[in-house]
Coordinates of C-alpha atoms (C1' of nucleotides) in Angstrom, one line a residue:
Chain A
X6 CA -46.6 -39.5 58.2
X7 CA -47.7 -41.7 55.5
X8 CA -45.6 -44.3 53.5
X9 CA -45.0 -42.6 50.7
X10 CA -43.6 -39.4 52.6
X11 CA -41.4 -41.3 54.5
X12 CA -39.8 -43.3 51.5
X13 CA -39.4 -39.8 49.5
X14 CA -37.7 -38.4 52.6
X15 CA -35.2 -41.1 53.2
X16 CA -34.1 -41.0 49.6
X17 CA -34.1 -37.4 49.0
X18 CA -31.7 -37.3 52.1
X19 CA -29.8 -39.8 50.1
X20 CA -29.3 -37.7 47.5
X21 CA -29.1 -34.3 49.1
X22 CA -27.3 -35.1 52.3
X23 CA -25.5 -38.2 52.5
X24 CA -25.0 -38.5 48.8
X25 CA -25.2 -42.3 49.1
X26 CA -27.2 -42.1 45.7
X27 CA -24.8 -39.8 43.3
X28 CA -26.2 -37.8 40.0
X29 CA -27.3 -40.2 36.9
X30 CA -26.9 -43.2 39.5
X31 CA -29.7 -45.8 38.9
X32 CA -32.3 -45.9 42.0
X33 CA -32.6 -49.5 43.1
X34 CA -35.5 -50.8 40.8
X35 CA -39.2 -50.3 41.3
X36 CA -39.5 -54.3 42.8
X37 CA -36.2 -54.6 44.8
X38 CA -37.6 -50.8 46.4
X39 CA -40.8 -52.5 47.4
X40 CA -38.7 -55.1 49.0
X41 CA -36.5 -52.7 50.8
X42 CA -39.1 -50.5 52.3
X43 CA -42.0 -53.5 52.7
X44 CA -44.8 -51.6 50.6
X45 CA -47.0 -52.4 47.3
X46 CA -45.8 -51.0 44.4
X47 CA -48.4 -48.2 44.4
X48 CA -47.1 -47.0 47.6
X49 CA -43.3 -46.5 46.2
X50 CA -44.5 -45.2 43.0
X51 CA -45.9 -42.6 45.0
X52 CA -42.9 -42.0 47.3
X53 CA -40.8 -41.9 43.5
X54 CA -43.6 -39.3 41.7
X55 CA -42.5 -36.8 44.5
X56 CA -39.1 -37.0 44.0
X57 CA -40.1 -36.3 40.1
X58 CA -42.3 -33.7 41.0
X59 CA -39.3 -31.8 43.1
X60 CA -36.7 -32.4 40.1
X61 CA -34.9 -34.4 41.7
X62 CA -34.9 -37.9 39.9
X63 CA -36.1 -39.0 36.5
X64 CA -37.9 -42.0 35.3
X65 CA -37.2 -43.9 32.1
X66 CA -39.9 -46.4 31.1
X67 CA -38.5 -50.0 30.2
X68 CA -34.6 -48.4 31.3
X69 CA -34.7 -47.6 35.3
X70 CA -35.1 -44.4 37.3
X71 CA -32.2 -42.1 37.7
X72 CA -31.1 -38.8 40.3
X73 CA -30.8 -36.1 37.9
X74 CA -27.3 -34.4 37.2
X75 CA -28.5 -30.8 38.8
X76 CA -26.0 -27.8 38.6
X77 CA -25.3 -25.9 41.4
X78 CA -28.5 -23.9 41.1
X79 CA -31.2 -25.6 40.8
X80 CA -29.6 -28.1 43.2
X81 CA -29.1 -25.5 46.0
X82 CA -32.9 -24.4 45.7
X83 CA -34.5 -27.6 46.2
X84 CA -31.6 -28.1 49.3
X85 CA -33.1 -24.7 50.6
X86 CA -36.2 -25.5 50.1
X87 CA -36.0 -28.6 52.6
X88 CA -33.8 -26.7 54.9
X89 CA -36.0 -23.8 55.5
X90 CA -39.1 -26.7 55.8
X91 CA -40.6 -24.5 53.2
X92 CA -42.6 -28.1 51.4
X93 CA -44.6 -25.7 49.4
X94 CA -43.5 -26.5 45.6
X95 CA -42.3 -22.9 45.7
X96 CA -39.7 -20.9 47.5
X97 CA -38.3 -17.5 47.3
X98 CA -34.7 -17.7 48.4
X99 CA -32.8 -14.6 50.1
X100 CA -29.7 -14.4 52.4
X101 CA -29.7 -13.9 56.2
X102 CA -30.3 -14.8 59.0
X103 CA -32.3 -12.3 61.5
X104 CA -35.6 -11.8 60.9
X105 CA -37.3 -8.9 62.6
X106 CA -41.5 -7.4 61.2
X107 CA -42.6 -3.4 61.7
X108 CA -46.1 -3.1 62.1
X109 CA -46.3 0.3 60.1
X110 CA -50.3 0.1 59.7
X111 CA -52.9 -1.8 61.8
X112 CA -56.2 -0.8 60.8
X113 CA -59.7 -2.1 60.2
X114 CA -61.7 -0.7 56.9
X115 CA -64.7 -0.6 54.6
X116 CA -63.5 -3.0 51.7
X117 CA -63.1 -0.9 49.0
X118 CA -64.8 -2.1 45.1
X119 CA -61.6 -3.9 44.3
X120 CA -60.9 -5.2 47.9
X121 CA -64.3 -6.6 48.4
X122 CA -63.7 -8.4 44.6
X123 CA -60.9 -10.0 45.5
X124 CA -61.8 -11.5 48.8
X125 CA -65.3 -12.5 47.7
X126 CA -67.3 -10.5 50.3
X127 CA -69.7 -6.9 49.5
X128 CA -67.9 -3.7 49.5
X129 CA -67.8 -2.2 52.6
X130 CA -67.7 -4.8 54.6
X131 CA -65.2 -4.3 56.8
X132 CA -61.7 -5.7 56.3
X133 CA -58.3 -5.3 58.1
X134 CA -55.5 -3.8 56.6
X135 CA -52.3 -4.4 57.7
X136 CA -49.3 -3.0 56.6
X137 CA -45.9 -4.8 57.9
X138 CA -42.1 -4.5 56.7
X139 CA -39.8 -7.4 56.7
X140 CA -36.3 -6.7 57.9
X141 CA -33.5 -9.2 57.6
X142 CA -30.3 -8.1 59.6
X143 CA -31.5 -4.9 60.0
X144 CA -31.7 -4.2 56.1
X145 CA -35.9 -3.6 54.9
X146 CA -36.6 -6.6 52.2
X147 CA -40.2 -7.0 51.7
X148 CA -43.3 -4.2 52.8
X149 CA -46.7 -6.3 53.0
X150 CA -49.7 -4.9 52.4
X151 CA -52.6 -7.6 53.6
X152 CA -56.5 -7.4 53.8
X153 CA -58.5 -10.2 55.7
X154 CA -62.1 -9.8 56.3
X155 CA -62.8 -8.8 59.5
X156 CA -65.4 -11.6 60.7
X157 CA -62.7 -14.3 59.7
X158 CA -60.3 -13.3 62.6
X159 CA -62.2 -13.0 65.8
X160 CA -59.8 -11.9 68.5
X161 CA -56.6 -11.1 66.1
X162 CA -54.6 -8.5 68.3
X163 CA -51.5 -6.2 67.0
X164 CA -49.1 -8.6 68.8
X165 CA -50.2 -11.0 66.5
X166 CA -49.2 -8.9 63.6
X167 CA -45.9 -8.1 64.8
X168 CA -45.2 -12.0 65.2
X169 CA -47.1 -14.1 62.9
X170 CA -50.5 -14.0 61.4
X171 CA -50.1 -17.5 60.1
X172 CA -49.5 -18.9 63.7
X173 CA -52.6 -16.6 64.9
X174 CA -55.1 -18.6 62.5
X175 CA -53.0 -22.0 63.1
X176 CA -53.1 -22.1 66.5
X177 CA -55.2 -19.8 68.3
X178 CA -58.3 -20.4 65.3
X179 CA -57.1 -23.6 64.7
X180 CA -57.5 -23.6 61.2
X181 CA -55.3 -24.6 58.6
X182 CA -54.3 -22.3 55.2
X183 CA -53.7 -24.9 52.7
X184 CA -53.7 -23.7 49.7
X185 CA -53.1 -20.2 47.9
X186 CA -52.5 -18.5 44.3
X187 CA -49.9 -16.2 43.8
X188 CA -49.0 -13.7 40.8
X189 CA -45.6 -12.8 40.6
X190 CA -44.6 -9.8 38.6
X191 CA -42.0 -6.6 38.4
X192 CA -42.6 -2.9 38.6
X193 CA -41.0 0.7 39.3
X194 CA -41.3 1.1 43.0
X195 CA -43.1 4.3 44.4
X196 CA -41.9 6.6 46.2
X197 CA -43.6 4.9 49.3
X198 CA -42.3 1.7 48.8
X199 CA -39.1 3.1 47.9
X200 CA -38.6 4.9 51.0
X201 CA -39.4 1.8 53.0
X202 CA -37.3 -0.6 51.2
X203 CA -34.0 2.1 50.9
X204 CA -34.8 1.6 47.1
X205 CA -34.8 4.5 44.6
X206 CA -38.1 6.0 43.0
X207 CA -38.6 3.8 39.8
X208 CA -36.3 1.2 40.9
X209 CA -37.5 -2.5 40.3
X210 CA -39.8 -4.4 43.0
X211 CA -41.3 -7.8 43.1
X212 CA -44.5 -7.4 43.6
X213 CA -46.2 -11.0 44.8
X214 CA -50.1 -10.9 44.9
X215 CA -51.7 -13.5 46.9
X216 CA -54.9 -15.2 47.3
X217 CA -55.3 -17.7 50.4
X218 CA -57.0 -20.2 51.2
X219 CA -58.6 -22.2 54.8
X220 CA -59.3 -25.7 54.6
X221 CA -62.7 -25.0 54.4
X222 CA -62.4 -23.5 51.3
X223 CA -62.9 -19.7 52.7
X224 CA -60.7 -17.3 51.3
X225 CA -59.5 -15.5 53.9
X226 CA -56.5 -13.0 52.9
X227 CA -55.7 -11.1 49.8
X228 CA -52.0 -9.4 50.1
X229 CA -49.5 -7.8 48.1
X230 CA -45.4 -8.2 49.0
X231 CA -42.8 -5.9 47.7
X232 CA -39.7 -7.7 47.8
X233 CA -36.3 -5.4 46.9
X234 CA -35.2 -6.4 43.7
X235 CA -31.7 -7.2 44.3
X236 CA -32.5 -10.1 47.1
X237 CA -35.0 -12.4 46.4
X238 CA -35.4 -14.7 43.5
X239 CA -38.4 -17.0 43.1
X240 CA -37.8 -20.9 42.0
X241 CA -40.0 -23.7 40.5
X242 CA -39.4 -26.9 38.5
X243 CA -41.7 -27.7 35.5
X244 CA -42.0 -31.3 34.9
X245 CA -43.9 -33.0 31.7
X246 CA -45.1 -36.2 32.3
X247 CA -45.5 -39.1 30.0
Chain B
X27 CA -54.4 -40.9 27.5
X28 CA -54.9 -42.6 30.9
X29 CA -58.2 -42.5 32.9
X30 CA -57.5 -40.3 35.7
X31 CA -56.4 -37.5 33.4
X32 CA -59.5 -37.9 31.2
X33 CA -61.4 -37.6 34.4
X34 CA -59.7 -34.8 35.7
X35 CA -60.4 -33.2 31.8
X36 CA -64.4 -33.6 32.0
X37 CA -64.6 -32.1 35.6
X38 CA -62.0 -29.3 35.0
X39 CA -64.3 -28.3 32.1
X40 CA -67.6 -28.7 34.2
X41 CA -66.2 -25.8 36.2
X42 CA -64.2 -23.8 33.7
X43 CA -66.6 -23.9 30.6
X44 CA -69.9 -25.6 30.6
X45 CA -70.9 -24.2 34.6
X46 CA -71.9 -26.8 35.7
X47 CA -70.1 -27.0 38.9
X48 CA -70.4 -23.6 40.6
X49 CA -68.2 -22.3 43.0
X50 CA -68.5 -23.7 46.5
X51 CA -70.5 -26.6 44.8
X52 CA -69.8 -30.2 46.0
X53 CA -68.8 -32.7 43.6
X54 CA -70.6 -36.2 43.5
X55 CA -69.0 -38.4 46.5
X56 CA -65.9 -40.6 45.5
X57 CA -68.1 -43.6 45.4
X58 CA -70.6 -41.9 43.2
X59 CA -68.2 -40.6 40.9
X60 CA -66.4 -44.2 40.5
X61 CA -69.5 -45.6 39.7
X62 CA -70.4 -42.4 36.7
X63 CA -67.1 -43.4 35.3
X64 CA -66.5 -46.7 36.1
X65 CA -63.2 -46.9 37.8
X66 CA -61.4 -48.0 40.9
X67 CA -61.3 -45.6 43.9
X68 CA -57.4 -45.3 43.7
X69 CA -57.9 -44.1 39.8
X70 CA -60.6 -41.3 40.9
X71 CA -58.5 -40.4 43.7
X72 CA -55.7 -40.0 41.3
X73 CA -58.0 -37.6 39.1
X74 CA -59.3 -35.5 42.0
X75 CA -56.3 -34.8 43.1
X76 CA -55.0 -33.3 39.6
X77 CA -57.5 -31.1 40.2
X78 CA -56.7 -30.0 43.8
X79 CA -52.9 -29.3 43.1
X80 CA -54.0 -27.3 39.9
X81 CA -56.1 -25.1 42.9
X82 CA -59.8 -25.6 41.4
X83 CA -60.8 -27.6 44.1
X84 CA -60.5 -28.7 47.3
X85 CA -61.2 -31.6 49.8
X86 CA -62.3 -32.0 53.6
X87 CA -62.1 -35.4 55.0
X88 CA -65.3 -36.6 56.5
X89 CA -67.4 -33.9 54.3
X90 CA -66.8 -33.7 50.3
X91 CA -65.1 -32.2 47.7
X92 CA -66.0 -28.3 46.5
X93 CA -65.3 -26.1 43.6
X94 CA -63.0 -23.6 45.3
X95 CA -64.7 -20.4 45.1
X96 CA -61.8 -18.4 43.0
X97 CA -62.0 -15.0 42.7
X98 CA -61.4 -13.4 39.0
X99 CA -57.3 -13.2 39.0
X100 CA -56.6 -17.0 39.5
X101 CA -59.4 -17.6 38.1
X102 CA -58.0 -16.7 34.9
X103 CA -54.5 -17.9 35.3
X104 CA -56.0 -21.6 35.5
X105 CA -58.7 -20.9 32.5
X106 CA -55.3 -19.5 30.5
X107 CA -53.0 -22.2 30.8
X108 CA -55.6 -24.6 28.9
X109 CA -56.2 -22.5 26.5
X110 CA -52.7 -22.4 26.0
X111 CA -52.2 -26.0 25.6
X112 CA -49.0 -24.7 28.9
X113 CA -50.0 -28.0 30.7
X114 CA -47.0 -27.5 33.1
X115 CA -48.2 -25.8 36.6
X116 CA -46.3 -22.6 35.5
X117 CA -47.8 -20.3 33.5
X118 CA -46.5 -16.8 31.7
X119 CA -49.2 -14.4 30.7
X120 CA -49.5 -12.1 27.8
X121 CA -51.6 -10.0 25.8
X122 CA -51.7 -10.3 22.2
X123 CA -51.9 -12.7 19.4
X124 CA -49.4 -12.8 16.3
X125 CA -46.0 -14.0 18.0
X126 CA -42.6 -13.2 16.0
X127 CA -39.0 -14.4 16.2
X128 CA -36.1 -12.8 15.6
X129 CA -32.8 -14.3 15.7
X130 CA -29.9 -11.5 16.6
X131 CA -27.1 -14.4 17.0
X132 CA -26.6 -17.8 16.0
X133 CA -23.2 -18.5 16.9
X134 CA -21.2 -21.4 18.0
X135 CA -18.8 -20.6 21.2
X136 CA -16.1 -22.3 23.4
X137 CA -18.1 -22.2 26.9
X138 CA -17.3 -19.6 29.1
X139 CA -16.3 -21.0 33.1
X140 CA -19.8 -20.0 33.7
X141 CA -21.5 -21.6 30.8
X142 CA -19.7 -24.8 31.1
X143 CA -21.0 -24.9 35.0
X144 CA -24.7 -24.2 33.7
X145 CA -24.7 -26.7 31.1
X146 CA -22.3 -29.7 33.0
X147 CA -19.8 -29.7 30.3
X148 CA -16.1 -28.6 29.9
X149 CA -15.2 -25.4 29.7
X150 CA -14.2 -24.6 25.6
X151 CA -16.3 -27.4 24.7
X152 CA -18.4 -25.8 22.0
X153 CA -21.9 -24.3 22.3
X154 CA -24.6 -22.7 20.5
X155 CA -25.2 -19.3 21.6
X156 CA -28.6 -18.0 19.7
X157 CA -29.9 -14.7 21.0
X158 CA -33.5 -14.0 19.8
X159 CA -35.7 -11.3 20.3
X160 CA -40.2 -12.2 20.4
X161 CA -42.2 -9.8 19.2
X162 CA -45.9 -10.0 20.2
X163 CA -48.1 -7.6 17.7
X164 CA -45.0 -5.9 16.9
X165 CA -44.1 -4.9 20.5
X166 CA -41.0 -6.8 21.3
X167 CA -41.3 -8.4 24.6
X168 CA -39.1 -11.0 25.2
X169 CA -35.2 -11.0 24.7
X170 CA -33.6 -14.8 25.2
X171 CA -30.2 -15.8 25.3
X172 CA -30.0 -19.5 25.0
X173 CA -26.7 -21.9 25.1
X174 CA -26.8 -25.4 24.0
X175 CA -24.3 -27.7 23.7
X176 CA -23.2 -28.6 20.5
X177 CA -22.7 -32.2 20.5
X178 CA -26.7 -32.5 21.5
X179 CA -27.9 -30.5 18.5
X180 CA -26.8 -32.3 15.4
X181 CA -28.0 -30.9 12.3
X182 CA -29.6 -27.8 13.5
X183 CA -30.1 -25.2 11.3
X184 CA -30.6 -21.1 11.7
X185 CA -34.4 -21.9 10.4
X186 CA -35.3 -23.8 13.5
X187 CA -33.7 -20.7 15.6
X188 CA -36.0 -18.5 13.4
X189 CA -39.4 -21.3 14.2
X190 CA -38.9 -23.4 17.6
X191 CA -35.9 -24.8 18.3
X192 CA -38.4 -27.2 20.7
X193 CA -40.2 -28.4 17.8
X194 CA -36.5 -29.2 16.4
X195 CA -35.6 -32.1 19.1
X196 CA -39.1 -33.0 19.2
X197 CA -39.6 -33.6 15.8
X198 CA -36.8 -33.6 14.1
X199 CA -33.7 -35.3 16.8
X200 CA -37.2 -37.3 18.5
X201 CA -36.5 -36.4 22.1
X202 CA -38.4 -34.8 24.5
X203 CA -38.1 -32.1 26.8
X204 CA -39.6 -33.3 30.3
X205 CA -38.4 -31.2 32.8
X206 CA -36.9 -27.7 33.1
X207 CA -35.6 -25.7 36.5
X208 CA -36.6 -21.9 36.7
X209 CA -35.7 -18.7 38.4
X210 CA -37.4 -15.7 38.3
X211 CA -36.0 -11.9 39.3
X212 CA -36.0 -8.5 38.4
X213 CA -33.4 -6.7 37.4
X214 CA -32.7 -3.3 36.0
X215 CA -32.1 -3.3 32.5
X216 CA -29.2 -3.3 30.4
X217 CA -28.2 -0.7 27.7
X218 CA -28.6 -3.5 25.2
X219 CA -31.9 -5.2 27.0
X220 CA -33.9 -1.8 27.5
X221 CA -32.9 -1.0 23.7
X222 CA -34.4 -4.6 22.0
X223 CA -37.4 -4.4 24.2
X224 CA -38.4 -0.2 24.3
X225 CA -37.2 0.0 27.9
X226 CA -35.1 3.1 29.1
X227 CA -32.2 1.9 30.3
X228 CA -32.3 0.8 34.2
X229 CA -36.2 0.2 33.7
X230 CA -37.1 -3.2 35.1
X231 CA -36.9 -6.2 33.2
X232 CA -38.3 -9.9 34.9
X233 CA -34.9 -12.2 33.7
X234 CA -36.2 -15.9 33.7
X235 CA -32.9 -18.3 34.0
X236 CA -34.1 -21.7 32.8
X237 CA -31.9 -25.2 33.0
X238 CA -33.8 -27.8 31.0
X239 CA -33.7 -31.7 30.4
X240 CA -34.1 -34.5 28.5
X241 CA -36.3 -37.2 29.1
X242 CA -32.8 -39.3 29.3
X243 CA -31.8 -36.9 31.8
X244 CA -29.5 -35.2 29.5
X245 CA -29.4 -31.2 30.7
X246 CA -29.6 -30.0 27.1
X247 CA -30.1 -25.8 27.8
X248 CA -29.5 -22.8 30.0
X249 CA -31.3 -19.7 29.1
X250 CA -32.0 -16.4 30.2
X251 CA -35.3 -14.6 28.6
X252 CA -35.5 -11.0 29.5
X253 CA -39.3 -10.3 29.9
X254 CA -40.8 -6.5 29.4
X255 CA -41.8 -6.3 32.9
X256 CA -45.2 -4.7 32.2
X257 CA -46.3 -7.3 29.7
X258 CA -45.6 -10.7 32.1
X259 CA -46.9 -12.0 35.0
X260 CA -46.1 -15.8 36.4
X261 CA -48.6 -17.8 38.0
X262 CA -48.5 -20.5 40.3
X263 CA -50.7 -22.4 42.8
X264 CA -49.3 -23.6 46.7
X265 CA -51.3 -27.0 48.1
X266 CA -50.2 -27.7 51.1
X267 CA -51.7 -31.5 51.7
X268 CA -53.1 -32.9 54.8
Chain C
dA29 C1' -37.1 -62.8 26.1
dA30 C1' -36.2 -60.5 30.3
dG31 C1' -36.6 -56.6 32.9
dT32 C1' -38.0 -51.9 33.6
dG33 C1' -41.6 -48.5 34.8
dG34 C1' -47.2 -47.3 34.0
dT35 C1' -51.9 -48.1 35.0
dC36 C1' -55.7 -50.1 37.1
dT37 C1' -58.5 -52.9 40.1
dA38 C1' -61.3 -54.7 44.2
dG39 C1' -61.3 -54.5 48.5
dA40 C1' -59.5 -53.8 53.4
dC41 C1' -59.0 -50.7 56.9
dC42 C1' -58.3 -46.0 58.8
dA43 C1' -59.4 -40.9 60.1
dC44 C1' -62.5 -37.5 60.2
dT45 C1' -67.2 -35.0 60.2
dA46 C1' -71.9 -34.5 61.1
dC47 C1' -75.8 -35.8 63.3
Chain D
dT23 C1' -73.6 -44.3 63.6
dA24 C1' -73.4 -43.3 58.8
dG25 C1' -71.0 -41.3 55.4
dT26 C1' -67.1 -38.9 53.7
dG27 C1' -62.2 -38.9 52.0
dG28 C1' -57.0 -41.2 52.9
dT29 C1' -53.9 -45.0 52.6
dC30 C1' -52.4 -49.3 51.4
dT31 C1' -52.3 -53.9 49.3
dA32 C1' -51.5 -58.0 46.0
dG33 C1' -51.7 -58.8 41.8
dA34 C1' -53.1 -58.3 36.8
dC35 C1' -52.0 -56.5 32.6
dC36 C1' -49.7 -53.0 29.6
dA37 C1' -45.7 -50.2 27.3
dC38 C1' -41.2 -49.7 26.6
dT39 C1' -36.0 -50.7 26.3
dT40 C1' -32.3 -53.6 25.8
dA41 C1' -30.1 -57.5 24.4

DNA sequence: AAGTGGTCTAGACCACTAC
DNA sequence: TAGTGGTCTAGACCACTTA
């Protein structure tokens, strides 16, 4: 872990665990910080900049930098977010504990027009579709609907579907997905995604679209979540800089 | 406005606008691109790497930097929030052009329990409640229910409900808004939501809760904003770094 | 004037990839 | 081995706030 990282971890714990640095308290200044932690002051301006980023402290030029007075809210989803060592600059929250995946649909397809479009490759080249559901404590949350190309995942199995795909490309392809674009919007849910999620016809559903990413740069899955209304809320913290 | 930003301006357009970075296209090495604008190598680090968290492109130790190869969707989320001038790694998306504001309350109100644990004030301490109804081409899209405190707001008027109450601190009380918390969920809507937006009742409706700051750190607004829920979309970009 | 954070530099050294 | 990006430094200079 580099310098920064570590500096931005022991104060956030400071702030979110052992409260040692209370809401509108001053941070120790820029120089006696450098001191304390033995780094340059680009280093702890770094380690600072991600507390900014998270929304956690604020910085007044010429006055001192400060941990922000959060409410509950706000405060509880940046706690999550460290919790569930979700680091991503975005988390969807829900509440519960077991976690258990159907495989519903394992299949491998000619990519249709659209398909092919948003994964970058030629129509009908073939493409997996999976089709999971998400279950947390027995009740059905989120149905997944993902495409991969087929040439990207030499040697996926079905057990890897019912676990983790994610793992599967992490450690048995060792590559690394580092980077994806997601859409988040609301519509009526079908009667298909309905019935999975215990949802009435026309009832709300998040639908998340995703594009991801290797660290290659190949995009290597396009998906679609449905998460039930009524248990998942997305969170993210806008900050303007200077 | 500082180098690395300027530098991060000229590339971003070289791939958004004039083509000349293609997808999958390397950029110049760091070294070469310190010397074409005649900075350090922490400065063109610094603009790279606005870059890479925006999603346009990425890096691979030991090899280069590419243009990611983006398909349409993102593609367009990115291109949209310059366009917009929405500099703030969160966009909303519509369709449509002449923006209207209606304003359906401008009230001043003892805060509720709840508001007064939103906003970090006493409860019945007194606070603006303005609820306000957008219009885009006619179509009403957005209802907003926003509570302010009224200490914070000196001098505001119905007429900067009626404009931008943002324009109001900026310009008028000379403070700036720098950082706001969001959460984003569907819900079915309300009598009183589906009938300001065109929605049968129990049709869903995205609700945006927003907590937002001060540069002083001063939490100066909780909203909700009902959004039609087949108008918006919200956009964001995961970088997961080395 | 003193003290805060903001930007930038020139260069050292490291980690990784490709050949 | 050569070339790429990643991190870090010590210090210069600037912008802003407060007194």
């Amino acid at each position: 872990m580099n310098k920064s990282t570590y500096i931005a971890n022991q104060i956030r714990d400071k702030i979110l665990n052992t409260k040692e640095l209370a809401p509108n308290q001053a941070l120790k200044t820029e120089v006696e910080l450098c001191k304390e932690y033995n780094v340059s002051k680009m280093t702890l301006k770094k380690a600072i900049d991600i507390l900014v980023d998270e929304g956690l402290v604020y910085k007044q030029r010429g006055v001192g930098t400060f941990v922000k007075n959060l409410t509950e809210s706000p405060l509880n989803n940046i706690r999550d977010r460290y919790k569930d060592q979700n680091l991503t600059g975005f988390s969807a929250s829900h509440k519960g504990q077991t976690v258990h995946t159907k495989v519903l649909e394992y299949t491998v397809i000619p990519a249709s027009d659209f398909i092919a479009e948003q994964l970058g490759i030629q129509p009908s080249d073939f493409v997996y579709f999976i089709k999971r559901l998400r279950s947390v404590d027995d009740f059905p949350n989120v149905l997944e609907e993902t495409y991969m190309p087929l040439e990207l995942m030499p040697g996926l199995k079905l057990a890897n579907a019912e676990t983790s795909i994610y793992s599967f490309i992490e450690n048995t392809l060792q590559l690394k997905v580092t980077s994806s674009h997601l859409s988040i919007r609301a519509i009526k849910s079908t009667e298909e995604i309905a019935g999975y999620l215990n949802l009435k016809p026309e009832e709300p559903v998040i639908a998340v679209t995703q594009t991801a990413f290797l660290s290659n740069g190949q995009l290597f899955e396009y998906s679609v979540c449905y998460h039930r209304y009524d248990v998942y809320e997305f969170h993210t913290v806008v900050v303007r800089k200077d």
